[in-house]
Coordinates of C-alpha atoms and ligand atoms in Angstrom, one line a residue:
Chain A
M1 CA 8.4 -23.3 -23.8
N2 CA 7.5 -24.0 -20.1
T3 CA 8.4 -21.5 -17.3
K4 CA 6.0 -23.1 -14.8
V5 CA 7.4 -24.8 -11.7
N6 CA 5.7 -26.8 -9.1
I7 CA 6.3 -26.6 -5.3
A8 CA 4.4 -29.1 -3.1
G9 CA 1.6 -29.4 -5.7
V10 CA 1.3 -25.7 -6.1
E11 CA 2.0 -24.5 -9.6
L12 CA 3.7 -21.2 -10.1
K13 CA 3.5 -19.5 -13.6
N14 CA 7.2 -18.7 -13.3
P15 CA 9.8 -19.2 -10.7
V16 CA 10.1 -15.5 -9.6
M17 CA 8.7 -14.5 -6.2
T18 CA 9.3 -11.6 -3.8
A19 CA 11.4 -12.0 -0.6
S20 CA 9.6 -11.6 2.6
G21 CA 9.8 -8.1 4.3
T22 CA 11.0 -6.3 1.2
F23 CA 7.7 -6.1 -0.6
G24 CA 5.1 -5.5 2.1
S25 CA 1.9 -7.3 0.9
G26 CA 2.5 -6.1 -2.6
E27 CA 0.3 -3.0 -2.5
E28 CA 3.0 -0.4 -2.6
Y29 CA 4.9 -2.2 -5.4
S30 CA 1.8 -2.7 -7.5
E31 CA 2.3 0.9 -8.6
F32 CA 5.4 -0.3 -10.4
V33 CA 4.8 -4.0 -11.4
D34 CA 1.8 -6.1 -12.4
L35 CA 1.7 -8.6 -9.5
S36 CA 0.0 -11.1 -11.9
K37 CA 3.3 -11.4 -13.7
L38 CA 4.9 -12.9 -10.6
G39 CA 5.1 -16.6 -9.7
A40 CA 4.2 -15.7 -6.1
V41 CA 4.1 -12.8 -3.6
V42 CA 5.7 -13.7 -0.3
T43 CA 4.4 -11.3 2.4
K44 CA 6.1 -9.6 5.2
G45 CA 6.4 -11.8 8.3
V46 CA 3.1 -11.8 10.3
A47 CA 2.7 -12.9 14.0
N48 CA -0.3 -13.8 16.1
V49 CA -0.5 -10.2 17.5
P50 CA 0.8 -6.8 16.3
W51 CA 4.6 -6.3 16.8
S52 CA 6.1 -2.8 17.1
G53 CA 9.5 -3.8 15.8
N54 CA 12.8 -2.2 16.7
P55 CA 13.8 1.4 17.4
T56 CA 15.3 3.4 14.5
P57 CA 17.7 3.6 12.8
R58 CA 16.6 0.2 11.5
I59 CA 18.8 0.0 8.4
A60 CA 22.3 0.9 7.2
E61 CA 23.9 0.7 3.8
T62 CA 26.9 -1.6 3.5
Y63 CA 29.2 -2.2 0.6
G64 CA 26.9 -3.8 -2.1
G65 CA 24.1 -4.4 0.3
M66 CA 22.6 -3.3 3.6
I67 CA 21.9 -4.5 7.1
N68 CA 18.4 -4.3 8.6
A69 CA 17.0 -4.7 12.0
I70 CA 13.3 -3.9 11.4
G71 CA 12.4 -6.3 14.2
L72 CA 9.5 -7.9 12.4
Q73 CA 7.0 -5.0 12.8
N74 CA 3.6 -6.3 11.7
P75 CA -0.1 -5.6 12.2
G76 CA -0.9 -9.1 13.5
I77 CA -2.7 -11.9 11.7
E78 CA -6.3 -10.6 12.1
V79 CA -5.7 -7.4 10.3
F80 CA -3.5 -9.2 7.8
C81 CA -6.3 -11.7 6.9
K82 CA -8.9 -9.0 6.5
R83 CA -6.8 -6.5 4.6
D84 CA -3.8 -8.1 2.8
I85 CA -5.1 -11.5 1.6
P86 CA -8.2 -10.0 -0.2
F87 CA -5.9 -7.4 -1.8
L88 CA -3.5 -10.1 -3.1
R89 CA -6.4 -12.3 -4.3
Q90 CA -7.4 -9.7 -6.8
H91 CA -4.2 -10.6 -8.7
D92 CA -3.4 -13.8 -10.6
T93 CA -0.4 -14.8 -8.5
R94 CA 0.3 -17.3 -5.6
I95 CA 0.1 -16.0 -2.1
I96 CA 2.8 -17.2 0.3
V97 CA 2.4 -16.0 3.9
N98 CA 5.6 -15.6 5.9
V99 CA 5.0 -16.4 9.6
C100 CA 7.1 -15.3 12.6
G101 CA 6.8 -15.9 16.3
H102 CA 8.7 -15.7 19.5
A103 CA 7.6 -19.2 20.6
E104 CA 6.1 -22.4 19.3
E105 CA 2.6 -21.4 20.5
E106 CA 2.8 -18.1 18.6
Y107 CA 3.8 -19.8 15.3
L108 CA 1.0 -22.4 15.8
A109 CA -1.6 -19.7 16.5
V110 CA -0.9 -18.1 13.1
V111 CA -0.7 -21.3 11.2
E112 CA -4.1 -22.4 12.7
R113 CA -5.6 -19.0 11.9
L114 CA -4.4 -19.3 8.3
A115 CA -6.1 -22.7 7.9
E116 CA -9.4 -21.1 7.0
E117 CA -7.8 -18.5 4.7
D118 CA -7.5 -18.6 0.9
I119 CA -3.7 -18.7 0.7
D120 CA -1.4 -21.0 -1.3
M121 CA 1.5 -21.7 1.0
M122 CA 3.2 -20.5 4.1
E123 CA 6.8 -19.8 4.8
I124 CA 8.0 -20.1 8.4
N125 CA 10.7 -17.7 9.4
I126 CA 12.7 -19.6 12.0
S127 CA 15.8 -17.6 11.2
C128 CA 15.3 -13.9 11.8
P129 CA 18.3 -12.8 13.7
N130 CA 16.7 -9.6 14.9
V131 CA 14.5 -10.4 17.8
N132 CA 16.2 -11.1 21.1
A133 CA 14.2 -14.0 22.2
N134 CA 14.9 -17.7 22.7
F135 CA 13.4 -18.5 19.4
L136 CA 16.7 -17.6 17.8
A137 CA 17.7 -21.1 18.7
F138 CA 15.0 -22.7 16.6
G139 CA 16.7 -22.1 13.3
Q140 CA 20.1 -22.9 14.6
D141 CA 19.3 -26.1 16.4
P142 CA 18.4 -29.1 14.2
K143 CA 16.4 -30.9 16.9
K144 CA 14.2 -27.9 17.5
V145 CA 13.8 -27.3 13.7
E146 CA 12.5 -30.9 13.3
E147 CA 10.1 -30.6 16.2
L148 CA 8.7 -27.2 15.2
T149 CA 8.3 -28.4 11.6
A150 CA 6.4 -31.5 12.6
K151 CA 4.1 -29.4 14.9
I152 CA 3.4 -26.9 12.2
K153 CA 2.8 -29.5 9.6
K154 CA 0.2 -31.1 11.8
A155 CA -1.6 -27.8 12.2
A156 CA -1.2 -26.5 8.7
K157 CA -3.8 -26.9 5.9
Q158 CA -1.5 -25.4 3.3
P159 CA 2.0 -26.6 2.2
V160 CA 4.8 -25.5 4.6
I161 CA 8.1 -23.9 3.5
M162 CA 10.8 -23.7 6.2
K163 CA 13.0 -20.6 5.8
L164 CA 16.5 -21.4 6.9
T165 CA 19.1 -19.1 8.5
P166 CA 22.6 -19.0 7.0
N167 CA 24.0 -18.2 10.5
V168 CA 24.9 -21.9 11.2
T169 CA 28.0 -24.1 10.8
D170 CA 26.4 -26.6 8.5
I171 CA 23.2 -25.6 6.8
T172 CA 22.6 -29.1 5.4
E173 CA 22.1 -30.4 8.9
I174 CA 19.2 -27.9 9.4
A175 CA 17.8 -28.6 6.0
K176 CA 17.7 -32.3 6.8
A177 CA 16.0 -31.6 10.0
A178 CA 13.3 -29.6 8.2
E179 CA 12.9 -32.5 5.8
A180 CA 12.7 -35.0 8.6
G181 CA 10.0 -32.9 10.3
G182 CA 7.9 -33.1 7.2
A183 CA 8.4 -29.7 5.5
D184 CA 7.1 -29.4 1.9
A185 CA 10.0 -27.1 0.8
V186 CA 12.8 -25.0 2.2
S187 CA 13.8 -21.5 1.4
L188 CA 17.2 -19.9 1.9
I189 CA 19.0 -17.8 2.7
N190 CA 17.6 -15.4 5.3
T191 CA 20.0 -12.5 6.2
L192 CA 23.5 -12.9 7.5
T193 CA 24.0 -11.4 10.9
G194 CA 26.3 -8.3 10.6
M195 CA 27.2 -5.1 12.3
K196 CA 28.2 -1.6 11.2
I197 CA 29.7 1.1 13.4
D198 CA 29.2 4.7 12.6
I199 CA 32.6 6.2 13.2
N200 CA 31.3 9.8 13.4
R201 CA 28.6 9.1 15.9
R202 CA 30.8 6.5 17.5
T203 CA 27.9 4.1 17.9
F204 CA 26.1 1.3 16.1
A205 CA 24.7 2.2 12.7
V206 CA 21.4 0.4 13.5
A207 CA 19.8 0.8 17.0
N208 CA 19.6 -2.9 17.5
K209 CA 23.5 -3.1 17.3
T210 CA 23.4 -6.1 14.9
G211 CA 21.3 -6.5 11.8
G212 CA 20.7 -8.9 8.9
M213 CA 22.9 -8.4 5.9
S214 CA 21.3 -8.7 2.4
G215 CA 21.8 -7.6 -1.1
P216 CA 24.3 -8.4 -4.0
A217 CA 27.2 -8.7 -1.6
V218 CA 25.8 -11.9 0.0
K219 CA 25.0 -13.7 -3.3
P220 CA 28.0 -16.1 -3.4
V221 CA 27.3 -17.3 0.1
A222 CA 23.7 -17.9 -0.8
V223 CA 24.5 -19.8 -4.1
R224 CA 26.9 -22.0 -2.2
M225 CA 24.3 -22.8 0.4
V226 CA 21.5 -23.5 -2.1
Y227 CA 23.9 -25.9 -3.9
Q228 CA 24.9 -27.7 -0.7
V229 CA 21.2 -28.1 0.4
A230 CA 20.3 -29.3 -3.1
Q231 CA 22.8 -32.2 -2.7
A232 CA 21.6 -33.0 0.8
I233 CA 17.8 -33.2 0.6
K234 CA 15.0 -34.0 -1.9
L235 CA 12.7 -31.1 -1.2
P236 CA 12.2 -28.2 -3.6
I237 CA 14.3 -25.2 -2.7
I238 CA 13.4 -21.5 -3.0
G239 CA 16.7 -19.7 -3.4
M240 CA 17.4 -16.1 -2.5
G241 CA 20.1 -13.7 -1.3
G242 CA 21.3 -10.9 -3.5
I243 CA 19.3 -11.7 -6.6
A244 CA 19.1 -8.5 -8.7
T245 CA 19.2 -9.7 -12.3
W246 CA 17.9 -12.6 -14.4
E247 CA 21.5 -13.9 -14.6
D248 CA 21.6 -14.1 -10.8
A249 CA 18.3 -16.0 -10.9
I250 CA 19.5 -18.6 -13.4
E251 CA 22.6 -19.1 -11.3
F252 CA 20.5 -20.0 -8.3
I253 CA 18.3 -22.3 -10.5
L254 CA 21.4 -24.1 -11.9
A255 CA 22.6 -24.5 -8.3
G256 CA 19.4 -26.3 -7.4
A257 CA 16.6 -23.8 -6.7
T258 CA 13.2 -24.5 -8.1
A259 CA 12.1 -20.9 -7.5
V260 CA 13.8 -17.7 -6.5
S261 CA 13.0 -14.7 -4.3
V262 CA 14.0 -11.1 -5.0
G263 CA 14.5 -8.9 -1.9
T264 CA 16.9 -6.0 -1.5
A265 CA 17.0 -5.4 -5.3
N266 CA 13.4 -4.1 -5.2
F267 CA 14.7 -1.1 -3.2
Y268 CA 16.8 0.2 -6.1
N269 CA 14.9 -1.3 -8.9
P270 CA 11.1 -1.6 -8.2
Y271 CA 10.7 -3.3 -11.6
A272 CA 13.3 -6.0 -10.7
T273 CA 10.9 -8.9 -10.2
V274 CA 9.2 -8.6 -13.6
E275 CA 12.4 -7.8 -15.4
I276 CA 13.9 -11.0 -13.9
A277 CA 10.9 -13.1 -15.0
E278 CA 11.2 -11.7 -18.5
G279 CA 15.0 -12.2 -18.6
I280 CA 14.6 -15.9 -17.7
E281 CA 12.3 -16.4 -20.6
A282 CA 14.6 -14.7 -23.0
Y283 CA 17.5 -16.8 -21.7
M284 CA 15.5 -20.0 -22.3
K285 CA 14.6 -18.9 -25.8
K286 CA 18.1 -18.0 -26.7
N287 CA 19.5 -21.2 -25.3
K288 CA 16.6 -23.4 -26.6
V289 CA 15.6 -24.6 -23.2
E290 CA 12.1 -26.1 -23.7
D291 CA 11.4 -26.5 -20.0
L292 CA 12.7 -24.5 -17.1
R293 CA 12.9 -27.7 -15.1
E294 CA 15.8 -28.8 -17.2
L295 CA 17.9 -26.1 -15.6
I296 CA 17.0 -26.9 -11.9
G297 CA 20.1 -28.2 -10.3
A298 CA 21.8 -28.8 -13.6
V299 CA 25.2 -27.9 -12.3
R300 CA 26.6 -30.5 -10.0
Chain B
M1 CA 1.5 7.6 -10.0
K2 CA 5.0 7.2 -8.7
K3 CA 7.7 6.6 -11.3
K4 CA 11.3 5.5 -11.4
E5 CA 13.1 7.0 -14.3
Q6 CA 16.3 8.6 -15.7
A7 CA 16.2 12.3 -15.1
V8 CA 18.4 14.7 -17.1
I9 CA 20.4 17.3 -15.2
L10 CA 19.7 20.8 -16.6
S11 CA 22.0 22.6 -14.3
Q12 CA 24.2 22.2 -11.3
E13 CA 25.5 25.1 -9.2
K14 CA 27.4 25.3 -6.0
I15 CA 25.6 27.8 -3.7
G16 CA 27.6 27.3 -0.6
S17 CA 30.8 25.7 0.6
D18 CA 29.0 22.3 0.7
V19 CA 25.6 23.1 -0.7
Y20 CA 24.5 22.5 -4.3
S21 CA 21.5 23.4 -6.3
M22 CA 20.5 21.1 -9.2
W23 CA 17.6 21.4 -11.7
L24 CA 16.3 18.1 -13.1
K25 CA 14.0 17.3 -16.0
V26 CA 11.5 14.6 -15.0
T27 CA 8.2 13.3 -16.4
F28 CA 6.2 13.7 -13.2
A29 CA 6.7 17.3 -12.2
K30 CA 3.0 18.0 -12.7
E31 CA 2.1 15.7 -9.9
C32 CA 4.5 17.1 -7.4
R33 CA 3.6 19.1 -4.3
P34 CA 5.6 21.2 -1.9
G35 CA 7.0 19.1 1.0
Q36 CA 7.3 16.0 -1.1
F37 CA 10.6 14.4 -1.9
I38 CA 12.3 12.2 -4.5
S39 CA 14.8 9.3 -4.1
L40 CA 18.1 9.6 -5.9
Y41 CA 20.1 6.5 -6.8
S42 CA 23.8 6.1 -7.1
K43 CA 25.4 4.9 -10.3
D44 CA 27.9 2.9 -8.2
G45 CA 26.5 -0.6 -7.6
S46 CA 28.1 -0.7 -4.2
R47 CA 25.5 1.8 -3.0
V48 CA 22.1 0.2 -3.1
L49 CA 20.0 2.5 -1.0
P50 CA 18.2 5.7 -2.2
R51 CA 19.1 9.2 -1.1
P52 CA 15.9 11.0 -0.3
I53 CA 16.0 14.7 -1.2
S54 CA 13.1 17.3 -0.8
L55 CA 11.7 19.3 -3.6
C56 CA 13.0 22.8 -3.3
E57 CA 11.2 24.2 -6.4
I58 CA 8.7 22.7 -8.9
D59 CA 8.2 24.1 -12.4
R60 CA 5.2 22.1 -13.6
E61 CA 5.1 23.9 -17.0
K62 CA 8.7 23.0 -17.9
G63 CA 8.5 19.7 -16.1
T64 CA 11.5 20.4 -13.9
L65 CA 12.4 20.1 -10.2
R66 CA 15.0 21.9 -8.2
L67 CA 16.9 20.1 -5.4
V68 CA 19.2 21.9 -2.9
Y69 CA 21.3 19.5 -1.0
R70 CA 24.4 19.3 1.2
T71 CA 27.3 17.0 0.5
V72 CA 27.6 14.8 3.5
G73 CA 28.7 11.4 2.2
A74 CA 29.5 9.3 -0.8
G75 CA 26.1 9.6 -2.4
T76 CA 25.7 13.3 -2.3
N77 CA 29.3 13.8 -3.3
E78 CA 28.7 11.7 -6.3
F79 CA 25.6 13.8 -7.2
A80 CA 27.6 17.0 -6.8
K81 CA 29.9 15.9 -9.6
L82 CA 27.1 15.6 -12.2
T83 CA 26.9 18.4 -14.8
Q84 CA 24.4 19.6 -17.4
G85 CA 23.3 16.8 -19.7
D86 CA 24.2 14.0 -17.3
T87 CA 21.5 11.6 -16.1
I88 CA 20.5 10.3 -12.7
E89 CA 18.0 7.6 -11.6
V90 CA 15.2 9.1 -9.6
M91 CA 11.9 8.0 -8.1
G92 CA 9.0 10.2 -7.3
P93 CA 7.0 12.0 -6.3
L94 CA 7.2 10.5 -2.8
G95 CA 5.5 11.3 0.5
N96 CA 2.5 13.5 1.4
G97 CA 3.7 17.2 1.3
F98 CA 2.6 20.2 3.4
P99 CA -1.2 20.6 3.8
L100 CA -1.4 24.1 2.2
E101 CA -5.2 24.3 2.7
E102 CA -4.6 24.3 6.5
A103 CA -2.6 27.5 6.2
A104 CA -4.2 29.4 3.3
G105 CA -5.2 32.9 4.2
R106 CA -3.7 32.7 7.7
K107 CA -0.7 34.1 9.5
V108 CA 2.0 31.5 9.0
F109 CA 5.5 30.6 10.1
L110 CA 7.5 28.7 7.5
M111 CA 10.5 27.5 9.5
G112 CA 13.5 25.8 8.1
G113 CA 16.7 24.8 9.8
G114 CA 19.9 24.1 7.8
I115 CA 19.3 21.7 4.9
G116 CA 15.7 21.7 6.0
I117 CA 15.3 25.2 4.5
P118 CA 15.0 24.1 0.8
P119 CA 11.5 22.6 1.0
M120 CA 10.1 25.8 2.5
L121 CA 10.8 27.6 -0.8
Q122 CA 8.3 25.9 -3.0
T123 CA 5.9 25.9 0.0
A124 CA 6.2 29.7 0.2
K125 CA 5.8 30.0 -3.5
E126 CA 2.5 28.1 -3.5
L127 CA 1.0 29.2 -0.2
Q128 CA -1.4 32.2 -0.3
A129 CA -1.1 33.5 3.2
E130 CA 0.7 36.0 5.4
K131 CA 4.1 34.3 5.2
Q132 CA 6.8 34.8 7.7
I133 CA 9.8 32.7 6.7
I134 CA 12.2 31.9 9.5
A135 CA 15.5 30.4 8.3
G136 CA 18.1 29.1 10.7
Y137 CA 21.7 28.6 9.5
R138 CA 24.9 27.5 11.2
D139 CA 26.9 30.3 9.5
E140 CA 26.8 30.5 5.7
L141 CA 23.5 31.7 4.1
F142 CA 21.8 30.2 1.0
L143 CA 18.5 30.6 -0.8
T144 CA 17.8 34.0 1.0
E145 CA 17.1 35.9 -2.2
E146 CA 14.5 33.4 -3.3
M147 CA 12.9 33.3 0.1
K148 CA 12.7 37.1 0.3
A149 CA 10.7 37.1 -3.0
N150 CA 8.1 34.8 -1.5
G151 CA 7.5 36.2 2.0
T152 CA 9.0 38.2 4.9
L153 CA 12.3 36.6 5.7
Y154 CA 13.8 36.4 9.2
I155 CA 17.3 34.9 9.6
A156 CA 19.0 33.3 12.5
T157 CA 22.6 32.1 12.6
E158 CA 24.4 30.1 15.2
D159 CA 27.6 32.1 14.9
G160 CA 25.7 35.5 14.8
S161 CA 27.1 36.4 11.4
A162 CA 23.6 37.4 10.1
G163 CA 20.2 38.1 11.7
T164 CA 19.4 36.9 15.1
T165 CA 22.2 35.0 17.0
G166 CA 20.8 31.6 17.8
N167 CA 18.1 29.4 16.3
V168 CA 14.7 30.0 14.6
L169 CA 12.9 30.3 17.9
D170 CA 15.3 33.0 19.0
A171 CA 14.5 34.8 15.8
I172 CA 10.8 34.6 16.6
R173 CA 11.3 36.0 20.1
E174 CA 13.7 38.8 19.1
N175 CA 11.3 40.0 16.4
A176 CA 8.2 39.4 18.6
L177 CA 6.6 37.4 15.8
E178 CA 3.3 35.5 16.0
A179 CA 1.4 33.0 13.8
D180 CA -1.7 30.9 13.6
V181 CA -0.1 27.9 11.8
I182 CA 3.5 26.5 11.6
F183 CA 5.1 24.5 8.8
A184 CA 8.7 23.4 9.7
C185 CA 11.5 21.3 8.5
G186 CA 14.9 20.8 10.0
P187 CA 17.0 18.7 12.5
T188 CA 15.1 16.8 15.2
P189 CA 16.2 19.0 18.1
M190 CA 14.8 22.0 16.3
L191 CA 11.5 20.2 15.5
R192 CA 11.2 19.2 19.1
A193 CA 11.6 22.8 20.2
I194 CA 9.1 24.0 17.6
K195 CA 6.6 21.4 18.7
A196 CA 6.9 22.5 22.3
Y197 CA 6.5 26.2 21.2
A198 CA 3.4 25.3 19.2
Q199 CA 1.9 23.4 22.1
E200 CA 2.5 26.3 24.4
K201 CA 0.9 28.8 22.0
N202 CA -1.8 26.2 21.2
I203 CA -1.4 26.5 17.4
P204 CA -1.4 23.7 14.8
C205 CA 2.1 22.8 13.6
W206 CA 3.2 20.5 10.8
I207 CA 6.7 19.2 10.7
S208 CA 8.7 17.3 8.1
M209 CA 10.7 14.4 9.5
E210 CA 13.7 12.4 8.4
E211 CA 14.8 8.8 8.7
K212 CA 17.0 6.3 6.8
M213 CA 15.0 4.8 3.9
A214 CA 15.2 1.7 1.8
C215 CA 12.1 1.3 -0.4
G216 CA 10.9 4.9 -0.1
I217 CA 7.3 3.8 -0.8
G218 CA 6.0 2.3 2.4
A219 CA 6.8 -1.4 1.9
C220 CA 9.9 -2.1 4.1
L221 CA 9.1 -0.4 7.4
A222 CA 12.6 1.0 7.7
C223 CA 11.7 4.6 8.1
V224 CA 9.2 4.7 10.9
C225 CA 8.6 7.3 13.5
Q226 CA 6.5 6.8 16.7
S227 CA 2.9 7.9 16.6
K228 CA 0.9 9.0 19.6
E229 CA -2.1 6.8 18.6
V230 CA -2.1 3.4 17.1
D231 CA -1.6 4.0 13.3
D232 CA -4.4 2.8 11.0
H233 CA -2.0 1.0 8.6
S234 CA 0.6 -0.4 11.0
H235 CA -1.8 -1.2 13.9
V236 CA 1.1 -0.3 16.2
H237 CA 2.5 3.1 17.3
N238 CA 4.5 3.6 14.2
K239 CA 4.0 5.6 11.0
R240 CA 6.1 5.4 7.8
I241 CA 7.9 8.7 7.2
C242 CA 8.3 7.9 3.4
K243 CA 4.6 7.2 2.8
D244 CA 2.4 8.6 5.7
G245 CA 4.9 11.5 6.0
P246 CA 7.4 13.1 5.8
V247 CA 5.0 15.8 7.0
F248 CA 3.1 15.1 10.2
L249 CA 1.0 17.1 12.6
A250 CA 3.5 17.6 15.4
S251 CA 1.0 16.6 18.1
E252 CA 0.5 13.2 16.4
V253 CA 4.1 12.0 16.6
E254 CA 6.7 11.5 19.3
L255 CA 10.0 13.2 18.8
Ligands
FAD401 C1 12.4 13.1 3.4 C2 13.8 13.5 3.4 C3 14.1 14.7 2.7 C4 15.5 15.1 2.7 N1 15.7 16.3 2.0 C5 17.0 16.7 1.9 C6 17.3 17.9 1.1 O1 16.4 18.6 0.6 N2 18.6 18.3 1.1 C7 19.6 17.6 1.7 O2 20.8 18.0 1.6 N3 19.3 16.5 2.4 C8 18.1 16.0 2.5 N4 17.8 14.8 3.2 C9 18.9 14.1 3.8 C10 19.6 13.3 2.7 O3 18.8 12.2 2.4 C11 21.0 12.7 3.2 O4 21.8 13.8 3.5 C12 21.6 11.8 2.1 O5 20.8 10.6 2.0 C13 23.0 11.5 2.5 O6 23.5 10.6 1.5 P1 25.1 10.3 1.4 O7 25.3 9.1 0.6 O8 25.8 11.6 1.0 O9 25.6 10.1 2.9 P2 26.0 8.8 3.7 O10 26.0 9.1 5.1 O11 27.1 8.1 3.1 O12 24.7 7.9 3.4 C14 24.7 6.5 3.9 C15 23.2 6.1 3.9 O13 22.5 6.8 4.9 C16 21.4 7.5 4.4 N5 21.3 8.8 5.1 C17 22.4 9.5 5.5 N6 21.9 10.7 6.1 C18 20.6 10.7 6.0 C19 19.6 11.5 6.4 N7 19.8 12.7 7.0 N8 18.3 11.2 6.2 C20 18.0 10.0 5.6 N9 18.9 9.2 5.2 C21 20.2 9.5 5.4 C22 21.7 7.6 2.9 O14 20.5 7.7 2.2 C23 22.4 6.3 2.6 O15 21.5 5.3 2.5 C24 16.5 14.4 3.3 C25 16.2 13.2 4.0 C26 14.8 12.8 4.1 C27 14.5 11.5 4.8
FMN402 C1 14.2 -4.9 5.1 C2 14.1 -6.4 5.1 C3 13.1 -7.0 5.8 C4 13.0 -8.4 5.9 N1 12.0 -9.0 6.6 C5 11.9 -10.3 6.6 C6 10.8 -11.0 7.2 O1 9.9 -10.3 7.8 N2 10.7 -12.3 7.2 C7 11.7 -13.1 6.6 O2 11.6 -14.3 6.7 N3 12.7 -12.5 6.0 C8 12.9 -11.2 6.0 N4 13.9 -10.6 5.3 C9 14.9 -11.4 4.6 C10 14.6 -11.5 3.1 O3 13.4 -12.1 2.9 C11 15.7 -12.3 2.4 O4 15.8 -13.6 2.9 C12 17.1 -11.7 2.5 O5 17.0 -10.3 2.5 C13 18.0 -12.1 1.4 O6 17.6 -11.7 0.1 P1 18.0 -10.4 -0.7 O7 19.5 -10.3 -0.6 O8 17.4 -10.5 -2.1 O9 17.4 -9.3 0.1 C14 14.0 -9.2 5.2 C15 15.0 -8.5 4.5 C16 15.1 -7.1 4.4 C17 16.2 -6.5 3.7
FES403 S1 11.6 3.4 3.4 FE1 10.5 1.5 3.3 S2 8.8 2.0 4.5 FE2 9.8 3.9 4.3

């Protein structure tokens, strides 16, 4: 039985990875799960310099999910390379570094710095709805997505995954732009922009006013988008958005995802990633699926 | 080692109009310290985030923990309905706890405000020192008998129904109390006032802070507070309350 999948020439032992920003760089969750049992660890977004992030409260619970406006707090690429990459390398898993920036130059500075590092892939966050800068437009404007993708591809030594925002009218248009720009894969979905008002305090539940919605409540939107993108482009897709169980993961794979990321579910089940990887194997055994790749995009 | 597991409820008692006391059986009680907390999880899938609750008492021999909590929303109201024999998902032990060694043998204020009072009980039980416990309530009292058994108790109430009328600092002034070290837990305005008091008296002060949490273990960066200096882990002026705290030296954080 084969659970291995291949994304841009990088082989993952299974299709289960972590969703950026929910798992740090793996250290905290390594008390609960063996990182070597994961296909890949996707790290928290990292920028060229340290970012302080947003004021608190940064999160609020919503029905079947949450909204977050962490604001991409990160220690900057230098600390990340010295501390987080060596930690992850002790484990037998793939390292995917999530990259954020306010401007083209900032993304490129991180991508160039990563060229000399021992990482497997990078995931470019062009969709974070939290930071009030012009770069919000990147992920929502197909022309800019194509341009940025092309520039990053030129600078990058490792395969490039473009992470798409669901906050657009037609996600296939953006996916096609990433493909045209030369991306090696796409991942989706990032969080859906939402708002919660605290009626007792009569103010916004998160200090940033708006935040990104995630968790089980967003899953049907995410499955739909993965399916649409799978019909529109040839690149491998990493699916995410509300995945909490192996059943959810299979659903994304059938819709067209080659691999899946688990985010918010880690917060209420720190064992979720490994349980999902094991559940996928059990499903394959039970249904006599010899190769996981038979399931990818099998529902059309 | 932190664990997430099914805890069994040994007892649940209402000790105030909206305050409950619950004893839980867990596997990790031996590793727990005063000032640490655990995350409680709802059985209702629509509520995905943990409810952090401080350890009020730790019985390492029996492997049990006592939580004292106020019902404020859907999660705590769900917990209040649980009875003996029921189970609940918990994760712990979380956070750092109070640095007892900094106060051992000294003259100490253990200050709690409202639902910040519970963690001061186990702290008082384990601390070998001259303990002056200052508990501030809105009106209704709770945990006073247990506190009295573990130190000299001074009470303040906002409505004046017991002890000093006012807050914990009013109680200190009215009783002309002094200390070399402060441990405190309570609402932010109270912590801010205690920090100012400690600064004025030039005594070290540790405070336990609160923020909304998602992971509870330091991974998601939801629960930060601002630090005076650049933090070693975050490399910005932010510390994680769930992991680097909840107890901080007051002079190291901005309130
Ligand atoms: C380290 C720490 C220790 C705590 N110890 C105690 C304790 O010993 N006793 C006690 O009664 N309360 C304690 N609290 C507060 C307690 O966590 C909240 O009252 C509880 O989470 C409310 O949940 P709810 O579902 O009833 O309320 P809701 O308002 O419905 O909760 C909605 C969301 O907001 C979060 N939330 C709401 N209020 C708080 C708050 N004050 N702090 C953090 N998150 C909050 C909830 O966890 C949940 O995710 C502590 C908080 C922290 C951070
Ligand atoms: C607290 C939090 C922080 C996040 N931080 C990032 C980030 O730094 N970069 C990024 O590309 N996505 C970030 N995300 C989005 C997730 O990676 C994921 O796309 C989204 O949450 C949907 O998956 P889920 O429902 O499984 O959480 C974050 C999500 C959460 C909840
Ligand atoms: S709750 Fe995630 S870092 Fe504290």
